[in-house]
Amino acid sequence: MAKLSLFERRRRRVRTALRARAGGKPRLSVHRTGKHIYAQIIDDADGRTVAAASTLGGKASGANVAAAEQVGKDIAAAAKKAGVTTVVFDRGGFLFHGRVKALADAAREGGLEF
């Protein structure tokens, strides 16, 4: 079996730490690419996505910090609509700065607690 990439090792390490701290809370998972940024709230107990937002079909387009802020606001609004107020933040293998941090800050301003 091939060795895991640094990104994949960091992603697994973050996910393992989240499982220990989650306490049954849904997970706000973030994924970013060069062109888009995605966020979804996942209930791991049921194995289903509760809410999702991205730059694909939303108000924001592109993969800049402004688009990430808009996705953060959108995911917070979708979470409120689904009745979710508290989540754990899963940054995946991405570092917590730039677009990922902007999305998290906007989600907090929108009413999500983490």
Short mmCIF file of N, CA and C in Angstrom, two decimals:
data_model
loop_
_atom_site.label_atom_id
_atom_site.label_comp_id
_atom_site.label_asym_id
_atom_site.label_seq_id
_atom_site.Cartn_x
_atom_site.Cartn_y
_atom_site.Cartn_z
N MET A 1 0.84 -1.18 0.00
CA MET A 1 0.00 0.00 0.00
C MET A 1 0.89 1.25 0.00
N ALA A 2 0.56 2.19 -0.84
CA ALA A 2 1.36 3.39 -0.95
C ALA A 2 1.20 4.26 0.30
N LYS A 3 2.23 5.03 0.57
CA LYS A 3 2.17 5.94 1.71
C LYS A 3 1.13 7.02 1.43
N LEU A 4 0.50 7.50 2.49
CA LEU A 4 -0.48 8.57 2.35
C LEU A 4 0.24 9.90 2.11
N SER A 5 -0.40 10.76 1.36
CA SER A 5 0.18 12.07 1.13
C SER A 5 0.11 12.89 2.42
N LEU A 6 0.87 13.95 2.48
CA LEU A 6 0.86 14.81 3.67
C LEU A 6 -0.54 15.36 3.91
N PHE A 7 -1.22 15.73 2.83
CA PHE A 7 -2.58 16.26 2.95
C PHE A 7 -3.51 15.21 3.56
N GLU A 8 -3.42 14.00 3.07
CA GLU A 8 -4.30 12.93 3.55
C GLU A 8 -3.99 12.58 5.01
N ARG A 9 -2.73 12.60 5.39
CA ARG A 9 -2.38 12.34 6.79
C ARG A 9 -2.92 13.43 7.70
N ARG A 10 -2.81 14.68 7.28
CA ARG A 10 -3.33 15.80 8.06
C ARG A 10 -4.85 15.71 8.16
N ARG A 11 -5.50 15.34 7.06
CA ARG A 11 -6.96 15.20 7.04
C ARG A 11 -7.43 14.13 8.03
N ARG A 12 -6.77 12.99 8.03
CA ARG A 12 -7.13 11.91 8.95
C ARG A 12 -6.88 12.30 10.40
N ARG A 13 -5.78 13.01 10.65
CA ARG A 13 -5.46 13.45 12.01
C ARG A 13 -6.53 14.41 12.53
N VAL A 14 -6.95 15.34 11.69
CA VAL A 14 -7.99 16.30 12.08
C VAL A 14 -9.31 15.57 12.34
N ARG A 15 -9.68 14.65 11.48
CA ARG A 15 -10.95 13.92 11.62
C ARG A 15 -10.96 13.07 12.89
N THR A 16 -9.83 12.45 13.21
CA THR A 16 -9.73 11.64 14.43
C THR A 16 -9.90 12.50 15.67
N ALA A 17 -9.28 13.67 15.68
CA ALA A 17 -9.42 14.58 16.82
C ALA A 17 -10.86 15.06 16.96
N LEU A 18 -11.54 15.26 15.83
CA LEU A 18 -12.93 15.71 15.87
C LEU A 18 -13.85 14.66 16.47
N ARG A 19 -13.60 13.41 16.11
CA ARG A 19 -14.44 12.34 16.65
C ARG A 19 -14.38 12.31 18.18
N ALA A 20 -13.21 12.61 18.72
CA ALA A 20 -13.04 12.60 20.18
C ALA A 20 -13.79 13.76 20.83
N ARG A 21 -13.89 14.90 20.14
CA ARG A 21 -14.50 16.10 20.71
C ARG A 21 -15.95 16.31 20.31
N ALA A 22 -16.43 15.62 19.31
CA ALA A 22 -17.73 15.93 18.71
C ALA A 22 -18.88 15.77 19.69
N GLY A 23 -18.93 14.69 20.42
CA GLY A 23 -20.01 14.50 21.38
C GLY A 23 -21.39 14.46 20.75
N GLY A 24 -21.49 13.90 19.56
CA GLY A 24 -22.79 13.78 18.91
C GLY A 24 -23.22 15.00 18.11
N LYS A 25 -22.39 16.03 18.06
CA LYS A 25 -22.74 17.23 17.29
C LYS A 25 -22.52 16.98 15.81
N PRO A 26 -23.28 17.64 14.97
CA PRO A 26 -23.03 17.54 13.53
C PRO A 26 -21.69 18.19 13.17
N ARG A 27 -21.17 17.84 12.02
CA ARG A 27 -19.85 18.29 11.58
C ARG A 27 -20.00 19.24 10.40
N LEU A 28 -19.37 20.41 10.50
CA LEU A 28 -19.32 21.36 9.38
C LEU A 28 -18.04 21.09 8.61
N SER A 29 -18.18 20.43 7.47
CA SER A 29 -17.05 20.01 6.66
C SER A 29 -16.82 21.01 5.53
N VAL A 30 -15.55 21.38 5.33
CA VAL A 30 -15.19 22.36 4.30
C VAL A 30 -14.26 21.70 3.29
N HIS A 31 -14.50 21.98 2.03
CA HIS A 31 -13.61 21.53 0.95
C HIS A 31 -13.41 22.69 0.00
N ARG A 32 -12.17 22.89 -0.41
CA ARG A 32 -11.91 23.97 -1.35
C ARG A 32 -11.08 23.46 -2.52
N THR A 33 -11.34 24.04 -3.66
CA THR A 33 -10.55 23.74 -4.85
C THR A 33 -10.05 25.06 -5.40
N GLY A 34 -9.40 25.02 -6.52
CA GLY A 34 -8.92 26.25 -7.13
C GLY A 34 -10.03 27.13 -7.65
N LYS A 35 -11.19 26.52 -7.97
CA LYS A 35 -12.29 27.27 -8.57
C LYS A 35 -13.48 27.47 -7.65
N HIS A 36 -13.67 26.61 -6.65
CA HIS A 36 -14.86 26.65 -5.82
C HIS A 36 -14.54 26.34 -4.37
N ILE A 37 -15.51 26.63 -3.49
CA ILE A 37 -15.42 26.24 -2.09
C ILE A 37 -16.77 25.66 -1.69
N TYR A 38 -16.74 24.58 -0.94
CA TYR A 38 -17.94 23.85 -0.56
C TYR A 38 -18.00 23.71 0.96
N ALA A 39 -19.20 23.71 1.50
CA ALA A 39 -19.40 23.46 2.93
C ALA A 39 -20.66 22.62 3.09
N GLN A 40 -20.61 21.67 4.01
CA GLN A 40 -21.81 20.89 4.30
C GLN A 40 -21.82 20.51 5.76
N ILE A 41 -23.01 20.42 6.32
CA ILE A 41 -23.18 19.99 7.70
C ILE A 41 -23.65 18.54 7.65
N ILE A 42 -22.86 17.67 8.28
CA ILE A 42 -23.08 16.23 8.19
C ILE A 42 -23.41 15.69 9.57
N ASP A 43 -24.48 14.93 9.65
CA ASP A 43 -24.82 14.22 10.88
C ASP A 43 -24.23 12.82 10.77
N ASP A 44 -23.11 12.59 11.44
CA ASP A 44 -22.41 11.31 11.31
C ASP A 44 -23.18 10.16 11.95
N ALA A 45 -24.02 10.45 12.94
CA ALA A 45 -24.80 9.39 13.58
C ALA A 45 -25.78 8.77 12.59
N ASP A 46 -26.44 9.62 11.80
CA ASP A 46 -27.40 9.15 10.81
C ASP A 46 -26.76 8.92 9.45
N GLY A 47 -25.57 9.49 9.23
CA GLY A 47 -24.91 9.34 7.95
C GLY A 47 -25.58 10.11 6.84
N ARG A 48 -26.05 11.33 7.17
CA ARG A 48 -26.73 12.13 6.14
C ARG A 48 -26.28 13.58 6.20
N THR A 49 -26.42 14.25 5.08
CA THR A 49 -26.09 15.67 5.00
C THR A 49 -27.32 16.48 5.40
N VAL A 50 -27.16 17.34 6.38
CA VAL A 50 -28.27 18.14 6.89
C VAL A 50 -28.44 19.41 6.06
N ALA A 51 -27.31 20.07 5.73
CA ALA A 51 -27.36 21.31 4.95
C ALA A 51 -26.08 21.42 4.13
N ALA A 52 -26.17 22.13 3.02
CA ALA A 52 -25.00 22.30 2.16
C ALA A 52 -25.04 23.66 1.46
N ALA A 53 -23.86 24.17 1.16
CA ALA A 53 -23.75 25.43 0.41
C ALA A 53 -22.42 25.40 -0.34
N SER A 54 -22.39 26.07 -1.48
CA SER A 54 -21.15 26.14 -2.25
C SER A 54 -21.21 27.32 -3.21
N THR A 55 -20.11 27.53 -3.91
CA THR A 55 -20.07 28.59 -4.91
C THR A 55 -20.57 28.10 -6.26
N LEU A 56 -20.94 26.84 -6.36
CA LEU A 56 -21.40 26.30 -7.65
C LEU A 56 -22.68 26.97 -8.13
N GLY A 57 -23.70 26.96 -7.32
CA GLY A 57 -24.98 27.50 -7.77
C GLY A 57 -25.49 28.60 -6.88
N GLY A 58 -24.65 29.09 -5.99
CA GLY A 58 -25.08 30.08 -5.02
C GLY A 58 -24.94 31.50 -5.52
N LYS A 59 -25.02 32.43 -4.58
CA LYS A 59 -24.93 33.85 -4.89
C LYS A 59 -23.50 34.24 -5.25
N ALA A 60 -22.54 33.59 -4.61
CA ALA A 60 -21.13 33.91 -4.86
C ALA A 60 -20.56 33.00 -5.95
N SER A 61 -19.57 33.51 -6.64
CA SER A 61 -18.89 32.68 -7.63
C SER A 61 -17.40 32.87 -7.46
N GLY A 62 -16.65 31.88 -7.87
CA GLY A 62 -15.21 31.95 -7.74
C GLY A 62 -14.74 31.31 -6.46
N ALA A 63 -13.45 31.47 -6.20
CA ALA A 63 -12.86 30.83 -5.04
C ALA A 63 -12.04 31.83 -4.23
N ASN A 64 -12.53 33.06 -4.13
CA ASN A 64 -11.79 34.05 -3.36
C ASN A 64 -12.37 34.16 -1.95
N VAL A 65 -11.80 35.04 -1.14
CA VAL A 65 -12.22 35.18 0.25
C VAL A 65 -13.66 35.68 0.33
N ALA A 66 -14.05 36.59 -0.55
CA ALA A 66 -15.42 37.10 -0.54
C ALA A 66 -16.43 36.00 -0.82
N ALA A 67 -16.11 35.12 -1.75
CA ALA A 67 -16.99 33.99 -2.05
C ALA A 67 -17.07 33.04 -0.86
N ALA A 68 -15.96 32.82 -0.17
CA ALA A 68 -15.96 31.95 1.01
C ALA A 68 -16.82 32.54 2.11
N GLU A 69 -16.78 33.85 2.29
CA GLU A 69 -17.63 34.50 3.29
C GLU A 69 -19.10 34.31 2.95
N GLN A 70 -19.45 34.42 1.69
CA GLN A 70 -20.84 34.23 1.28
C GLN A 70 -21.29 32.79 1.52
N VAL A 71 -20.42 31.83 1.25
CA VAL A 71 -20.76 30.42 1.50
C VAL A 71 -20.94 30.19 3.00
N GLY A 72 -20.13 30.85 3.83
CA GLY A 72 -20.29 30.75 5.28
C GLY A 72 -21.63 31.27 5.74
N LYS A 73 -22.05 32.39 5.18
CA LYS A 73 -23.37 32.95 5.52
C LYS A 73 -24.49 32.02 5.04
N ASP A 74 -24.32 31.47 3.84
CA ASP A 74 -25.33 30.56 3.29
C ASP A 74 -25.47 29.29 4.11
N ILE A 75 -24.35 28.72 4.55
CA ILE A 75 -24.41 27.48 5.33
C ILE A 75 -25.02 27.74 6.70
N ALA A 76 -24.76 28.91 7.27
CA ALA A 76 -25.36 29.25 8.56
C ALA A 76 -26.88 29.39 8.43
N ALA A 77 -27.32 30.01 7.35
CA ALA A 77 -28.76 30.16 7.11
C ALA A 77 -29.42 28.80 6.87
N ALA A 78 -28.76 27.94 6.10
CA ALA A 78 -29.31 26.61 5.84
C ALA A 78 -29.35 25.77 7.13
N ALA A 79 -28.36 25.96 7.99
CA ALA A 79 -28.33 25.23 9.26
C ALA A 79 -29.47 25.67 10.16
N LYS A 80 -29.71 26.98 10.23
CA LYS A 80 -30.82 27.48 11.04
C LYS A 80 -32.14 26.91 10.54
N LYS A 81 -32.29 26.88 9.24
CA LYS A 81 -33.52 26.34 8.64
C LYS A 81 -33.70 24.86 9.00
N ALA A 82 -32.59 24.12 9.10
CA ALA A 82 -32.64 22.70 9.44
C ALA A 82 -32.69 22.46 10.95
N GLY A 83 -32.57 23.53 11.74
CA GLY A 83 -32.64 23.40 13.19
C GLY A 83 -31.33 23.05 13.85
N VAL A 84 -30.21 23.34 13.21
CA VAL A 84 -28.89 23.06 13.77
C VAL A 84 -28.28 24.38 14.24
N THR A 85 -27.81 24.39 15.50
CA THR A 85 -27.18 25.61 16.01
C THR A 85 -25.73 25.39 16.42
N THR A 86 -25.37 24.17 16.82
CA THR A 86 -24.02 23.88 17.29
C THR A 86 -23.40 22.79 16.42
N VAL A 87 -22.18 23.03 15.96
CA VAL A 87 -21.47 22.07 15.12
C VAL A 87 -20.01 21.98 15.57
N VAL A 88 -19.29 21.02 15.03
CA VAL A 88 -17.83 20.99 15.15
C VAL A 88 -17.27 21.28 13.76
N PHE A 89 -16.20 22.06 13.70
CA PHE A 89 -15.65 22.51 12.43
C PHE A 89 -14.60 21.53 11.93
N ASP A 90 -14.82 20.97 10.75
CA ASP A 90 -13.90 20.03 10.13
C ASP A 90 -13.23 20.73 8.95
N ARG A 91 -12.00 21.15 9.14
CA ARG A 91 -11.28 21.85 8.08
C ARG A 91 -10.65 20.89 7.10
N GLY A 92 -10.79 19.59 7.35
CA GLY A 92 -10.18 18.60 6.48
C GLY A 92 -8.67 18.69 6.58
N GLY A 93 -8.00 18.63 5.49
CA GLY A 93 -6.54 18.76 5.48
C GLY A 93 -6.09 20.16 5.18
N PHE A 94 -7.02 21.09 5.12
CA PHE A 94 -6.69 22.47 4.77
C PHE A 94 -6.27 23.25 6.01
N LEU A 95 -5.33 24.14 5.85
CA LEU A 95 -4.89 24.98 6.96
C LEU A 95 -5.96 26.02 7.27
N PHE A 96 -6.04 26.41 8.54
CA PHE A 96 -7.08 27.34 8.96
C PHE A 96 -6.61 28.77 8.75
N HIS A 97 -6.62 29.21 7.50
CA HIS A 97 -6.35 30.61 7.17
C HIS A 97 -6.93 30.88 5.80
N GLY A 98 -6.99 32.12 5.42
CA GLY A 98 -7.49 32.48 4.10
C GLY A 98 -8.96 32.17 3.93
N ARG A 99 -9.26 31.41 2.88
CA ARG A 99 -10.66 31.11 2.55
C ARG A 99 -11.36 30.26 3.59
N VAL A 100 -10.64 29.30 4.17
CA VAL A 100 -11.25 28.43 5.18
C VAL A 100 -11.60 29.24 6.42
N LYS A 101 -10.71 30.12 6.85
CA LYS A 101 -10.96 30.97 8.01
C LYS A 101 -12.10 31.95 7.73
N ALA A 102 -12.15 32.51 6.53
CA ALA A 102 -13.21 33.44 6.17
C ALA A 102 -14.57 32.75 6.21
N LEU A 103 -14.64 31.51 5.72
CA LEU A 103 -15.89 30.75 5.77
C LEU A 103 -16.31 30.49 7.21
N ALA A 104 -15.35 30.11 8.06
CA ALA A 104 -15.66 29.82 9.46
C ALA A 104 -16.15 31.07 10.20
N ASP A 105 -15.47 32.19 9.98
CA ASP A 105 -15.87 33.44 10.64
C ASP A 105 -17.25 33.88 10.21
N ALA A 106 -17.56 33.75 8.92
CA ALA A 106 -18.88 34.14 8.42
C ALA A 106 -19.97 33.22 8.96
N ALA A 107 -19.66 31.92 9.11
CA ALA A 107 -20.63 31.00 9.68
C ALA A 107 -20.91 31.32 11.13
N ARG A 108 -19.87 31.72 11.87
CA ARG A 108 -20.05 32.13 13.27
C ARG A 108 -20.92 33.38 13.35
N GLU A 109 -20.67 34.35 12.48
CA GLU A 109 -21.47 35.56 12.45
C GLU A 109 -22.91 35.27 12.08
N GLY A 110 -23.12 34.23 11.27
CA GLY A 110 -24.47 33.83 10.87
C GLY A 110 -25.24 33.10 11.94
N GLY A 111 -24.57 32.75 13.05
CA GLY A 111 -25.29 32.13 14.16
C GLY A 111 -24.87 30.74 14.53
N LEU A 112 -23.95 30.13 13.78
CA LEU A 112 -23.48 28.80 14.15
C LEU A 112 -22.47 28.90 15.29
N GLU A 113 -22.53 27.97 16.21
CA GLU A 113 -21.60 27.94 17.33
C GLU A 113 -20.63 26.79 17.17
N PHE A 114 -19.34 27.10 17.21
CA PHE A 114 -18.28 26.09 17.22
C PHE A 114 -17.00 26.70 17.70
#
